[in-house]
Amino acid sequence: MADIAKLIRTIPHYPKEGIMFRDITTLLKDPQGFKETIDLLIAKYKDSRFDYIAGIEARGFILGSALAYALGKGFIPVRKKGKLPGKTVTQSYNLEYGSDTIEIHDDAIEAGSRVLLIDDLIATGGTAIGAITLIEKVGGVIFETAFVVDLPELGGAKKIQDLGHKVFALCEFSGH
Ligand code: AMP
């Protein structure tokens, strides 16, 4: 079995001084590592009742689309501002090392559809909570949120749990 945490490379001081960047490109390029990552998510969600997987640009697309394909679900992109061609709703948020704006098509989700939200990593939770807000604004119901990496000391997973949502992560790193 591949050790997912060991396959994730840490790049200190990227993109800013003091940030330990947990780089999943080394996990994705490892055939066993990538397979194991998706297989663990398949095992976790194969018997769950939900309608869509929403992935956050860009690393959430890689994980979310592989999982959506494997589970026979539709995939919904949550994109950076200005990329989606249709009518969108928009949310700005702060993340561990800055701020950003994300969007979703306003007709992406039928009212009441259950959505699994996926991204590579949760730090302060700003990005994921922004995406949750968007999904709920367009009528979706958050079924659960899933990440490869949790940085528990930054408190994002707890914030999402405090909002009443479930959080699943394949591994944790201490510190920032
Ligand atoms: P946050 O909004 O603070 O939870 O940050 C999560 C988002 O920013 C995810 O989309 C991550 O890809 C990225 N991110 C934040 N901190 C890190 C980190 N230390 N290493 C890698 N990616 C990070």
Coordinates of N, CA and C and ligand atoms in Angstrom, one line a residue:
M1 N 0.8 -1.2 0.0 CA 0.0 0.0 0.0 C 0.9 1.3 0.0
A2 N 0.5 2.2 -0.9 CA 1.3 3.4 -0.9 C 1.1 4.3 0.3
D3 N 2.1 4.9 0.8 CA 2.0 5.9 1.9 C 1.8 7.3 1.4
I4 N 0.5 7.7 1.4 CA 0.1 8.9 0.7 C 0.9 10.1 1.3
A5 N 1.0 10.2 2.6 CA 1.6 11.4 3.2 C 3.1 11.5 2.7
K6 N 3.7 10.3 2.6 CA 5.2 10.3 2.3 C 5.4 10.7 0.8
L7 N 4.4 10.5 0.0 CA 4.5 10.9 -1.4 C 4.2 12.3 -1.7
I8 N 3.8 13.1 -0.7 CA 3.5 14.5 -0.8 C 4.8 15.3 -0.5
R9 N 5.2 16.1 -1.4 CA 6.5 16.8 -1.2 C 6.1 18.1 -0.5
T10 N 7.1 18.5 0.4 CA 6.9 19.8 1.1 C 7.9 20.8 0.6
I11 N 7.4 22.0 0.1 CA 8.2 23.0 -0.4 C 8.1 24.2 0.6
P12 N 9.2 24.4 1.4 CA 9.1 25.5 2.4 C 9.1 26.9 1.7
H13 N 8.4 27.8 2.3 CA 8.3 29.2 1.9 C 7.7 29.4 0.5
Y14 N 6.8 28.6 0.1 CA 6.0 28.8 -1.1 C 4.6 28.9 -0.8
P15 N 3.8 29.8 -1.4 CA 4.2 30.9 -2.2 C 4.7 32.1 -1.4
K16 N 4.7 32.0 -0.1 CA 5.1 33.1 0.8 C 6.0 32.6 1.9
E17 N 6.8 33.4 2.4 CA 7.7 33.1 3.6 C 6.8 32.5 4.7
G18 N 7.3 31.4 5.3 CA 6.6 30.8 6.4 C 5.5 29.7 6.0
I19 N 5.1 29.7 4.8 CA 4.1 28.6 4.4 C 4.9 27.4 4.0
M20 N 4.5 26.2 4.5 CA 5.0 25.0 4.1 C 4.0 24.4 3.0
F21 N 4.4 24.5 1.8 CA 3.5 24.1 0.7 C 3.5 22.6 0.5
R22 N 2.4 22.0 0.7 CA 2.2 20.5 0.6 C 1.9 20.2 -0.9
D23 N 2.9 19.8 -1.6 CA 2.8 19.7 -3.1 C 2.3 18.3 -3.5
I24 N 1.1 18.2 -4.0 CA 0.6 16.8 -4.3 C 1.0 16.3 -5.7
T25 N 1.7 17.2 -6.4 CA 2.1 16.7 -7.8 C 3.0 15.4 -7.7
T26 N 3.8 15.3 -6.6 CA 4.6 14.1 -6.5 C 3.8 12.9 -6.2
L27 N 2.6 13.1 -5.5 CA 1.7 12.0 -5.2 C 1.0 11.6 -6.6
L28 N 0.5 12.6 -7.3 CA -0.2 12.4 -8.5 C 0.6 11.6 -9.6
K29 N 1.9 11.9 -9.6 CA 2.7 11.3 -10.7 C 3.2 9.9 -10.3
D30 N 3.0 9.5 -9.1 CA 3.3 8.1 -8.6 C 2.1 7.2 -8.9
P31 N 2.2 6.3 -9.8 CA 1.1 5.5 -10.3 C 0.4 4.8 -9.1
Q32 N 1.1 4.2 -8.2 CA 0.5 3.5 -7.0 C -0.1 4.6 -6.1
G33 N 0.6 5.7 -5.9 CA 0.1 6.7 -5.0 C -1.2 7.3 -5.5
F34 N -1.3 7.7 -6.8 CA -2.5 8.2 -7.3 C -3.7 7.2 -7.2
K35 N -3.4 6.0 -7.6 CA -4.4 4.9 -7.5 C -4.9 4.7 -6.1
E36 N -4.0 4.7 -5.2 CA -4.3 4.5 -3.8 C -5.2 5.6 -3.3
T37 N -4.9 6.8 -3.6 CA -5.6 8.0 -3.2 C -7.1 7.9 -3.7
I38 N -7.2 7.6 -5.0 CA -8.6 7.5 -5.5 C -9.3 6.3 -5.0
D39 N -8.6 5.2 -4.8 CA -9.2 4.0 -4.3 C -9.7 4.1 -2.9
L40 N -9.0 4.9 -2.1 CA -9.4 5.1 -0.7 C -10.7 6.0 -0.7
L41 N -10.8 6.9 -1.6 CA -12.0 7.8 -1.7 C -13.1 7.0 -2.2
I42 N -12.9 6.1 -3.2 CA -13.9 5.2 -3.7 C -14.5 4.3 -2.6
A43 N -13.6 3.7 -1.8 CA -14.0 2.9 -0.7 C -14.8 3.6 0.3
K44 N -14.5 4.9 0.6 CA -15.2 5.7 1.5 C -16.6 6.0 1.0
Y45 N -16.7 6.3 -0.3 CA -18.0 6.9 -0.8 C -18.8 6.0 -1.7
K46 N -18.4 4.8 -1.9 CA -19.1 4.0 -3.0 C -20.5 3.6 -2.6
D47 N -20.8 3.5 -1.3 CA -22.1 3.2 -0.9 C -22.9 4.4 -0.4
S48 N -22.4 5.6 -0.6 CA -23.1 6.8 -0.1 C -24.1 7.3 -1.1
R49 N -25.1 8.0 -0.6 CA -26.2 8.5 -1.4 C -25.9 10.0 -1.7
F50 N -25.4 10.3 -2.9 CA -25.3 11.7 -3.2 C -25.3 11.8 -4.8
D51 N -25.4 13.0 -5.3 CA -25.7 13.2 -6.7 C -24.5 13.7 -7.5
Y52 N -23.7 14.6 -7.0 CA -22.6 15.2 -7.7 C -21.4 15.3 -6.9
I53 N -20.2 15.4 -7.6 CA -19.0 15.8 -7.0 C -18.6 17.1 -7.5
A54 N -18.4 18.1 -6.6 CA -17.9 19.4 -7.0 C -16.4 19.5 -6.6
G55 N -15.6 19.9 -7.5 CA -14.2 20.1 -7.3 C -13.8 21.5 -7.4
I56 N -12.8 21.9 -6.6 CA -12.3 23.3 -6.6 C -11.1 23.4 -7.4
E57 N -11.1 24.4 -8.3 CA -10.0 24.6 -9.3 C -8.7 24.9 -8.5
A58 N -7.6 24.3 -8.9 CA -7.4 23.4 -10.0 C -7.2 21.9 -9.5
R59 N -6.6 21.8 -8.3 CA -6.3 20.4 -7.9 C -7.5 19.6 -7.5
G60 N -8.6 20.3 -7.1 CA -9.8 19.6 -6.8 C -10.4 19.0 -8.1
F61 N -10.0 19.5 -9.3 CA -10.5 18.9 -10.5 C -9.9 17.6 -10.8
I62 N -8.6 17.5 -10.5 CA -7.9 16.2 -10.8 C -8.5 15.1 -10.0
L63 N -8.6 15.3 -8.7 CA -9.1 14.3 -7.7 C -10.6 14.1 -8.0
G64 N -11.4 15.2 -8.1 CA -12.8 15.1 -8.2 C -13.3 14.4 -9.5
S65 N -12.6 14.6 -10.6 CA -13.0 14.0 -11.8 C -12.7 12.5 -11.8
A66 N -11.5 12.1 -11.3 CA -11.2 10.7 -11.2 C -12.2 10.0 -10.4
L67 N -12.6 10.6 -9.2 CA -13.6 10.0 -8.3 C -15.0 9.9 -8.9
A68 N -15.4 11.0 -9.6 CA -16.7 11.1 -10.2 C -16.8 10.0 -11.3
Y69 N -15.8 9.8 -12.1 CA -15.8 8.8 -13.1 C -15.9 7.4 -12.5
A70 N -15.1 7.2 -11.4 CA -15.2 5.8 -10.8 C -16.5 5.5 -10.1
L71 N -17.1 6.6 -9.6 CA -18.4 6.3 -8.9 C -19.6 6.6 -9.7
G72 N -19.4 7.0 -11.0 CA -20.5 7.2 -11.9 C -21.4 8.4 -11.5
K73 N -20.7 9.4 -11.0 CA -21.4 10.7 -10.7 C -21.0 11.8 -11.7
G74 N -21.8 12.8 -11.7 CA -21.5 14.0 -12.5 C -20.5 14.9 -11.7
F75 N -19.7 15.6 -12.5 CA -18.7 16.5 -11.9 C -19.1 18.0 -12.1
I76 N -19.0 18.8 -11.1 CA -19.3 20.2 -11.2 C -18.0 21.0 -10.8
P77 N -17.5 21.9 -11.7 CA -16.4 22.7 -11.4 C -16.7 23.9 -10.6
V78 N -16.0 24.2 -9.6 CA -16.0 25.5 -8.9 C -14.7 26.2 -9.3
R79 N -14.9 27.3 -10.1 CA -13.7 27.8 -10.8 C -13.3 29.2 -10.3
K80 N -12.1 29.5 -10.6 CA -11.6 30.9 -10.3 C -12.4 31.9 -11.2
K81 N -12.5 33.1 -10.7 CA -13.3 34.1 -11.3 C -13.0 34.3 -12.8
G82 N -14.0 34.4 -13.6 CA -13.9 34.8 -15.0 C -13.7 33.6 -16.0
K83 N -13.8 32.4 -15.5 CA -13.5 31.3 -16.4 C -14.8 30.6 -16.9
L84 N -15.9 30.7 -16.1 CA -17.1 30.0 -16.5 C -17.9 30.8 -17.5
P85 N -18.4 30.2 -18.6 CA -19.0 30.9 -19.7 C -20.5 31.4 -19.4
G86 N -21.2 30.6 -18.6 CA -22.6 30.9 -18.3 C -22.7 31.9 -17.2
K87 N -24.0 32.1 -16.8 CA -24.3 33.0 -15.6 C -23.8 32.4 -14.4
T88 N -23.1 33.1 -13.5 CA -22.5 32.6 -12.4 C -22.9 33.3 -11.1
V89 N -22.7 32.6 -9.9 CA -22.6 33.3 -8.7 C -21.2 33.2 -8.2
T90 N -20.8 34.3 -7.4 CA -19.4 34.5 -7.1 C -19.3 34.7 -5.6
Q91 N -18.1 34.2 -5.1 CA -17.8 34.3 -3.7 C -16.3 34.7 -3.5
S92 N -16.0 35.7 -2.7 CA -14.6 36.0 -2.4 C -14.3 35.4 -1.0
Y93 N -13.1 35.1 -0.8 CA -12.7 34.4 0.5 C -11.2 34.6 0.7
N94 N -10.8 34.4 2.0 CA -9.4 34.4 2.3 C -8.9 33.0 2.4
L95 N -7.7 32.7 2.0 CA -7.1 31.4 2.2 C -5.8 31.6 3.0
E96 N -5.0 30.5 3.1 CA -3.9 30.5 4.0 C -2.9 31.6 3.7
Y97 N -2.8 31.9 2.3 CA -1.7 32.8 1.9 C -2.3 33.9 1.0
G98 N -3.5 34.4 1.2 CA -4.0 35.5 0.4 C -5.5 35.4 0.3
S99 N -6.0 36.0 -0.8 CA -7.5 36.0 -1.0 C -7.8 35.7 -2.4
D100 N -9.0 35.2 -2.7 CA -9.3 34.8 -4.1 C -10.8 34.9 -4.3
T101 N -11.2 34.7 -5.5 CA -12.7 34.7 -5.8 C -13.0 33.4 -6.6
I102 N -14.1 32.7 -6.3 CA -14.5 31.6 -7.0 C -15.9 31.7 -7.5
E103 N -16.3 30.9 -8.5 CA -17.6 31.0 -9.1 C -18.1 29.6 -9.4
I104 N -19.5 29.6 -9.5 CA -20.1 28.4 -10.0 C -21.3 28.8 -10.9
H105 N -21.6 28.0 -11.9 CA -22.7 28.3 -12.7 C -24.0 28.3 -11.9
D106 N -24.8 29.3 -12.1 CA -26.0 29.5 -11.2 C -27.0 28.3 -11.5
D107 N -26.9 27.6 -12.6 CA -27.8 26.5 -12.9 C -27.1 25.2 -12.8
A108 N -26.0 25.1 -12.1 CA -25.1 23.9 -12.0 C -25.8 22.8 -11.3
I109 N -26.6 23.1 -10.3 CA -27.1 22.1 -9.4 C -28.7 22.2 -9.2
E110 N -29.4 21.1 -9.5 CA -30.8 21.1 -9.3 C -31.1 21.3 -7.7
A111 N -32.1 22.0 -7.4 CA -32.4 22.2 -6.0 C -32.5 20.9 -5.2
G112 N -31.8 20.9 -4.1 CA -31.9 19.7 -3.2 C -30.9 18.6 -3.6
S113 N -30.2 18.8 -4.7 CA -29.2 17.7 -5.0 C -28.1 17.7 -4.0
R114 N -27.6 16.5 -3.7 CA -26.6 16.3 -2.7 C -25.2 16.3 -3.3
V115 N -24.3 17.1 -2.7 CA -23.0 17.3 -3.4 C -21.9 16.9 -2.4
L116 N -20.9 16.1 -2.9 CA -19.7 15.9 -2.2 C -18.6 16.9 -2.8
L117 N -18.1 17.7 -1.9 CA -17.1 18.8 -2.2 C -15.7 18.2 -2.0
I118 N -14.9 18.4 -3.0 CA -13.5 17.8 -2.9 C -12.5 18.9 -3.3
D119 N -11.4 18.9 -2.5 CA -10.2 19.7 -2.9 C -9.0 18.9 -2.4
D120 N -7.8 19.4 -2.7 CA -6.6 18.7 -2.3 C -6.3 18.8 -0.9
L121 N -6.5 20.1 -0.3 CA -6.0 20.4 1.0 C -7.0 21.4 1.7
I122 N -7.1 21.2 3.0 CA -7.8 22.2 3.8 C -6.9 22.8 4.8
A123 N -6.8 24.1 4.8 CA -5.9 24.8 5.7 C -6.8 25.7 6.6
T124 N -7.0 26.9 6.3 CA -7.9 27.8 7.1 C -9.4 27.5 6.9
G125 N -9.7 26.8 5.8 CA -11.1 26.5 5.4 C -11.7 27.6 4.6
G126 N -11.0 28.7 4.3 CA -11.7 29.8 3.6 C -12.1 29.3 2.2
T127 N -11.3 28.6 1.5 CA -11.7 28.2 0.1 C -12.9 27.2 0.2
A128 N -12.8 26.2 1.0 CA -13.9 25.2 1.1 C -15.2 25.9 1.5
I129 N -15.1 26.8 2.5 CA -16.3 27.4 3.0 C -16.9 28.3 1.9
G130 N -16.0 29.0 1.1 CA -16.5 29.8 0.0 C -17.2 28.9 -1.0
A131 N -16.7 27.7 -1.3 CA -17.3 26.7 -2.2 C -18.6 26.2 -1.6
I132 N -18.7 25.9 -0.3 CA -19.9 25.5 0.3 C -21.0 26.6 0.2
T133 N -20.6 27.8 0.4 CA -21.5 28.9 0.3 C -22.1 29.0 -1.2
L134 N -21.2 28.8 -2.2 CA -21.7 28.9 -3.5 C -22.7 27.7 -3.8
I135 N -22.3 26.5 -3.4 CA -23.1 25.3 -3.7 C -24.5 25.5 -3.0
E136 N -24.5 26.0 -1.8 CA -25.8 26.2 -1.1 C -26.6 27.4 -1.8
K137 N -25.9 28.4 -2.2 CA -26.6 29.5 -2.9 C -27.3 29.1 -4.1
V138 N -26.8 28.1 -4.9 CA -27.4 27.7 -6.1 C -28.4 26.5 -5.9
G139 N -28.6 26.2 -4.6 CA -29.6 25.2 -4.3 C -29.1 23.8 -3.9
G140 N -27.8 23.6 -3.9 CA -27.3 22.3 -3.5 C -27.3 22.1 -2.0
V141 N -27.2 20.8 -1.7 CA -27.0 20.4 -0.2 C -25.7 19.8 -0.1
I142 N -24.9 20.2 0.8 CA -23.6 19.6 1.1 C -23.8 18.2 1.7
F143 N -23.3 17.2 1.0 CA -23.4 15.8 1.6 C -22.2 15.6 2.5
E144 N -21.0 16.0 2.0 CA -19.8 15.8 2.8 C -18.7 16.6 2.1
T145 N -17.6 16.9 2.8 CA -16.4 17.5 2.2 C -15.2 16.5 2.3
A146 N -14.4 16.4 1.3 CA -13.3 15.5 1.3 C -12.0 16.1 0.8
F147 N -10.9 15.8 1.5 CA -9.6 16.4 1.1 C -8.5 15.3 1.2
V148 N -7.4 15.4 0.5 CA -6.3 14.5 0.6 C -5.6 14.9 1.9
V149 N -5.4 16.2 2.1 CA -4.6 16.7 3.3 C -5.4 17.6 4.2
D150 N -5.3 17.4 5.5 CA -5.8 18.4 6.4 C -4.6 18.9 7.2
L151 N -4.7 20.3 7.4 CA -3.7 20.9 8.3 C -4.5 21.3 9.5
P152 N -4.7 20.4 10.5 CA -5.6 20.7 11.6 C -5.3 21.9 12.4
E153 N -4.0 22.3 12.5 CA -3.7 23.4 13.3 C -4.2 24.7 12.8
L154 N -4.6 24.7 11.5 CA -5.1 25.9 10.9 C -6.6 26.0 11.0
G155 N -7.2 25.0 11.5 CA -8.6 25.1 12.0 C -9.7 25.0 11.0
G156 N -9.4 24.8 9.7 CA -10.4 24.8 8.7 C -11.4 23.7 8.8
A157 N -10.9 22.5 9.1 CA -11.8 21.3 9.2 C -12.8 21.5 10.4
K158 N -12.3 22.1 11.5 CA -13.2 22.4 12.6 C -14.3 23.4 12.3
K159 N -13.9 24.4 11.5 CA -14.9 25.4 11.1 C -16.0 24.8 10.2
I160 N -15.6 23.9 9.3 CA -16.6 23.3 8.5 C -17.5 22.4 9.3
Q161 N -16.9 21.7 10.3 CA -17.7 20.8 11.2 C -18.7 21.7 12.0
D162 N -18.2 22.9 12.5 CA -19.0 23.8 13.2 C -20.2 24.3 12.4
L163 N -20.0 24.3 11.1 CA -21.2 24.7 10.2 C -22.1 23.5 10.0
G164 N -21.8 22.4 10.6 CA -22.7 21.2 10.5 C -22.4 20.2 9.4
H165 N -21.2 20.4 8.8 CA -20.8 19.5 7.7 C -19.8 18.5 8.1
K166 N -19.8 17.3 7.4 CA -18.7 16.3 7.6 C -17.5 16.6 6.8
V167 N -16.3 16.3 7.5 CA -15.0 16.5 6.8 C -14.3 15.2 6.8
F168 N -13.8 14.8 5.7 CA -12.9 13.6 5.6 C -11.6 13.9 5.0
A169 N -10.5 13.5 5.5 CA -9.2 13.7 4.9 C -8.4 12.4 5.0
L170 N -7.6 12.2 4.0 CA -6.7 11.0 3.9 C -5.5 11.1 4.8
C171 N -5.0 12.3 5.0 CA -3.8 12.4 5.9 C -3.7 13.8 6.5
E172 N -2.9 14.0 7.5 CA -2.7 15.2 8.1 C -1.3 15.6 8.2
F173 N -1.0 16.9 8.2 CA 0.3 17.4 8.5 C 0.2 18.4 9.6
S174 N 1.2 18.4 10.5 CA 1.2 19.4 11.6 C 1.8 20.6 11.1
G175 N 1.5 21.7 11.8 CA 2.0 23.0 11.4 C 1.3 23.6 10.2
H176 N 1.9 24.6 9.6 CA 1.3 25.4 8.5 C 1.6 24.8 7.2
Ligands
AMP1 P1 -7.6 27.4 2.9 O1 -8.6 28.2 2.1 O2 -6.8 28.3 3.8 O3 -8.2 26.2 3.5 O4 -6.6 26.9 1.8 C1 -6.9 25.8 1.0 C2 -6.6 26.0 -0.5 O5 -5.4 26.7 -0.7 C3 -6.5 24.7 -1.2 O6 -7.1 24.9 -2.5 C4 -5.1 24.4 -1.3 O7 -4.7 23.8 -2.5 C5 -4.4 25.7 -1.0 N1 -3.4 25.7 0.1 C6 -3.5 26.4 1.2 N2 -2.4 26.2 2.0 C7 -1.7 25.2 1.4 C8 -0.5 24.6 1.8 N3 0.2 24.8 2.9 N4 0.0 23.7 0.9 C9 -0.6 23.4 -0.3 N5 -1.8 24.0 -0.7 C10 -2.3 24.9 0.2

